[in-house]
Amino acid sequence: MSFVAVQKAYTEATFREAENLTHPHELIQVTLQTLRQSLDLLSQDVIDAEFFAKSKAKALTAIYILQTSLDIDKGGEIARNLFQVYEYCRLQVVNSKRKDVPQGLALCIKLLDELIDAWKRIK
């Protein structure tokens, strides 16, 4: 399978999955996973310029969704800490360049893996 075919399949699968969501918990889970996948793609050297730009846009959109879904008043310290994690990742994505990935992106991936694991256990 060619790289272009993989790109197309990934994009289509992501949108199909998001269309079938009915519960806010599922939306956050898919958003976290989409962000994780996008960060992984951004950290690869083999990604072409167009797919890099799309992955960057997808990551920033996911971060925006996650940040705006937080209720700081009700969530207190946990919500504030999550916002800071998302903001750190946002800055890493904004500063990432093709073939010159910030080291902080690896930390974002690690943090997201932990968040995804914790989120799965909540439901």
PDB file of N, CA and C in Angstrom, residues 10 29-42 55 58-63 66 86 89-90 93 108-109 112 116:
ATOM      1  N   TYR A  10      -6.356   6.730   6.546  1.00  0.00           N
ATOM      2  CA  TYR A  10      -6.301   7.285   7.901  1.00  0.00           C
ATOM      3  C   TYR A  10      -7.296   8.425   8.052  1.00  0.00           C
ATOM      4  N   GLN A  29     -12.480  10.651  24.142  1.00  0.00           N
ATOM      5  CA  GLN A  29     -11.576   9.526  23.905  1.00  0.00           C
ATOM      6  C   GLN A  29     -11.053   9.537  22.467  1.00  0.00           C
ATOM      7  N   VAL A  30     -11.940   9.726  21.512  1.00  0.00           N
ATOM      8  CA  VAL A  30     -11.525   9.768  20.107  1.00  0.00           C
ATOM      9  C   VAL A  30     -10.638  10.994  19.854  1.00  0.00           C
ATOM     10  N   THR A  31     -10.951  12.111  20.495  1.00  0.00           N
ATOM     11  CA  THR A  31     -10.144  13.323  20.320  1.00  0.00           C
ATOM     12  C   THR A  31      -8.735  13.112  20.873  1.00  0.00           C
ATOM     13  N   LEU A  32      -8.632  12.485  22.034  1.00  0.00           N
ATOM     14  CA  LEU A  32      -7.311  12.170  22.599  1.00  0.00           C
ATOM     15  C   LEU A  32      -6.528  11.243  21.672  1.00  0.00           C
ATOM     16  N   GLN A  33      -7.202  10.234  21.152  1.00  0.00           N
ATOM     17  CA  GLN A  33      -6.536   9.286  20.256  1.00  0.00           C
ATOM     18  C   GLN A  33      -6.120   9.953  18.945  1.00  0.00           C
ATOM     19  N   THR A  34      -6.974  10.825  18.428  1.00  0.00           N
ATOM     20  CA  THR A  34      -6.643  11.549  17.203  1.00  0.00           C
ATOM     21  C   THR A  34      -5.435  12.454  17.425  1.00  0.00           C
ATOM     22  N   LEU A  35      -5.414  13.127  18.564  1.00  0.00           N
ATOM     23  CA  LEU A  35      -4.266  13.967  18.896  1.00  0.00           C
ATOM     24  C   LEU A  35      -3.003  13.123  19.000  1.00  0.00           C
ATOM     25  N   ARG A  36      -3.108  11.985  19.645  1.00  0.00           N
ATOM     26  CA  ARG A  36      -1.946  11.091  19.802  1.00  0.00           C
ATOM     27  C   ARG A  36      -1.415  10.645  18.440  1.00  0.00           C
ATOM     28  N   GLN A  37      -2.332  10.260  17.557  1.00  0.00           N
ATOM     29  CA  GLN A  37      -1.927   9.826  16.213  1.00  0.00           C
ATOM     30  C   GLN A  37      -1.283  10.972  15.440  1.00  0.00           C
ATOM     31  N   SER A  38      -1.846  12.150  15.564  1.00  0.00           N
ATOM     32  CA  SER A  38      -1.309  13.309  14.855  1.00  0.00           C
ATOM     33  C   SER A  38       0.085  13.666  15.355  1.00  0.00           C
ATOM     34  N   LEU A  39       0.281  13.614  16.671  1.00  0.00           N
ATOM     35  CA  LEU A  39       1.602  13.904  17.230  1.00  0.00           C
ATOM     36  C   LEU A  39       2.624  12.872  16.772  1.00  0.00           C
ATOM     37  N   ASP A  40       2.196  11.628  16.700  1.00  0.00           N
ATOM     38  CA  ASP A  40       3.096  10.574  16.233  1.00  0.00           C
ATOM     39  C   ASP A  40       3.516  10.847  14.786  1.00  0.00           C
ATOM     40  N   LEU A  41       2.560  11.236  13.956  1.00  0.00           N
ATOM     41  CA  LEU A  41       2.880  11.544  12.567  1.00  0.00           C
ATOM     42  C   LEU A  41       3.803  12.755  12.457  1.00  0.00           C
ATOM     43  N   LEU A  42       3.565  13.765  13.287  1.00  0.00           N
ATOM     44  CA  LEU A  42       4.407  14.965  13.252  1.00  0.00           C
ATOM     45  C   LEU A  42       5.845  14.664  13.653  1.00  0.00           C
ATOM     46  N   SER A  55      -1.614  17.068   9.445  1.00  0.00           N
ATOM     47  CA  SER A  55      -1.464  16.477  10.780  1.00  0.00           C
ATOM     48  C   SER A  55      -1.351  17.558  11.845  1.00  0.00           C
ATOM     49  N   LYS A  58      -4.792  19.005  12.333  1.00  0.00           N
ATOM     50  CA  LYS A  58      -5.623  18.052  13.068  1.00  0.00           C
ATOM     51  C   LYS A  58      -5.250  18.048  14.550  1.00  0.00           C
ATOM     52  N   ALA A  59      -3.956  18.116  14.842  1.00  0.00           N
ATOM     53  CA  ALA A  59      -3.501  18.147  16.236  1.00  0.00           C
ATOM     54  C   ALA A  59      -3.993  19.418  16.935  1.00  0.00           C
ATOM     55  N   LEU A  60      -3.864  20.554  16.261  1.00  0.00           N
ATOM     56  CA  LEU A  60      -4.307  21.813  16.866  1.00  0.00           C
ATOM     57  C   LEU A  60      -5.819  21.833  17.077  1.00  0.00           C
ATOM     58  N   THR A  61      -6.571  21.253  16.154  1.00  0.00           N
ATOM     59  CA  THR A  61      -8.026  21.169  16.310  1.00  0.00           C
ATOM     60  C   THR A  61      -8.382  20.293  17.503  1.00  0.00           C
ATOM     61  N   ALA A  62      -7.705  19.157  17.628  1.00  0.00           N
ATOM     62  CA  ALA A  62      -7.959  18.252  18.759  1.00  0.00           C
ATOM     63  C   ALA A  62      -7.642  18.948  20.080  1.00  0.00           C
ATOM     64  N   ILE A  63      -6.537  19.667  20.126  1.00  0.00           N
ATOM     65  CA  ILE A  63      -6.173  20.389  21.349  1.00  0.00           C
ATOM     66  C   ILE A  63      -7.227  21.438  21.684  1.00  0.00           C
ATOM     67  N   LEU A  66     -10.210  19.717  23.168  1.00  0.00           N
ATOM     68  CA  LEU A  66      -9.925  19.271  24.544  1.00  0.00           C
ATOM     69  C   LEU A  66      -9.899  20.448  25.519  1.00  0.00           C
ATOM     70  N   TYR A  86      -2.443  20.413  27.811  1.00  0.00           N
ATOM     71  CA  TYR A  86      -2.873  20.663  26.440  1.00  0.00           C
ATOM     72  C   TYR A  86      -2.181  21.896  25.867  1.00  0.00           C
ATOM     73  N   CYS A  89       1.363  21.043  24.912  1.00  0.00           N
ATOM     74  CA  CYS A  89       1.358  20.292  23.656  1.00  0.00           C
ATOM     75  C   CYS A  89       1.048  21.206  22.478  1.00  0.00           C
ATOM     76  N   ARG A  90       0.149  22.148  22.665  1.00  0.00           N
ATOM     77  CA  ARG A  90      -0.181  23.090  21.595  1.00  0.00           C
ATOM     78  C   ARG A  90       1.063  23.870  21.173  1.00  0.00           C
ATOM     79  N   VAL A  93       3.355  21.693  19.152  1.00  0.00           N
ATOM     80  CA  VAL A  93       2.851  21.512  17.786  1.00  0.00           C
ATOM     81  C   VAL A  93       3.104  22.776  16.964  1.00  0.00           C
ATOM     82  N   CYS A 108       4.867  15.110  25.087  1.00  0.00           N
ATOM     83  CA  CYS A 108       3.416  15.196  24.838  1.00  0.00           C
ATOM     84  C   CYS A 108       2.843  13.823  24.526  1.00  0.00           C
ATOM     85  N   ILE A 109       3.535  13.060  23.709  1.00  0.00           N
ATOM     86  CA  ILE A 109       3.071  11.718  23.356  1.00  0.00           C
ATOM     87  C   ILE A 109       2.997  10.849  24.607  1.00  0.00           C
ATOM     88  N   LEU A 112       0.042  11.981  26.725  1.00  0.00           N
ATOM     89  CA  LEU A 112      -1.216  11.572  26.106  1.00  0.00           C
ATOM     90  C   LEU A 112      -1.474  10.085  26.278  1.00  0.00           C
ATOM     91  N   ILE A 116      -4.856   8.847  27.891  1.00  0.00           N
ATOM     92  CA  ILE A 116      -5.728   7.909  27.178  1.00  0.00           C
ATOM     93  C   ILE A 116      -5.996   6.681  28.031  1.00  0.00           C
TER      94      ILE A 116
END
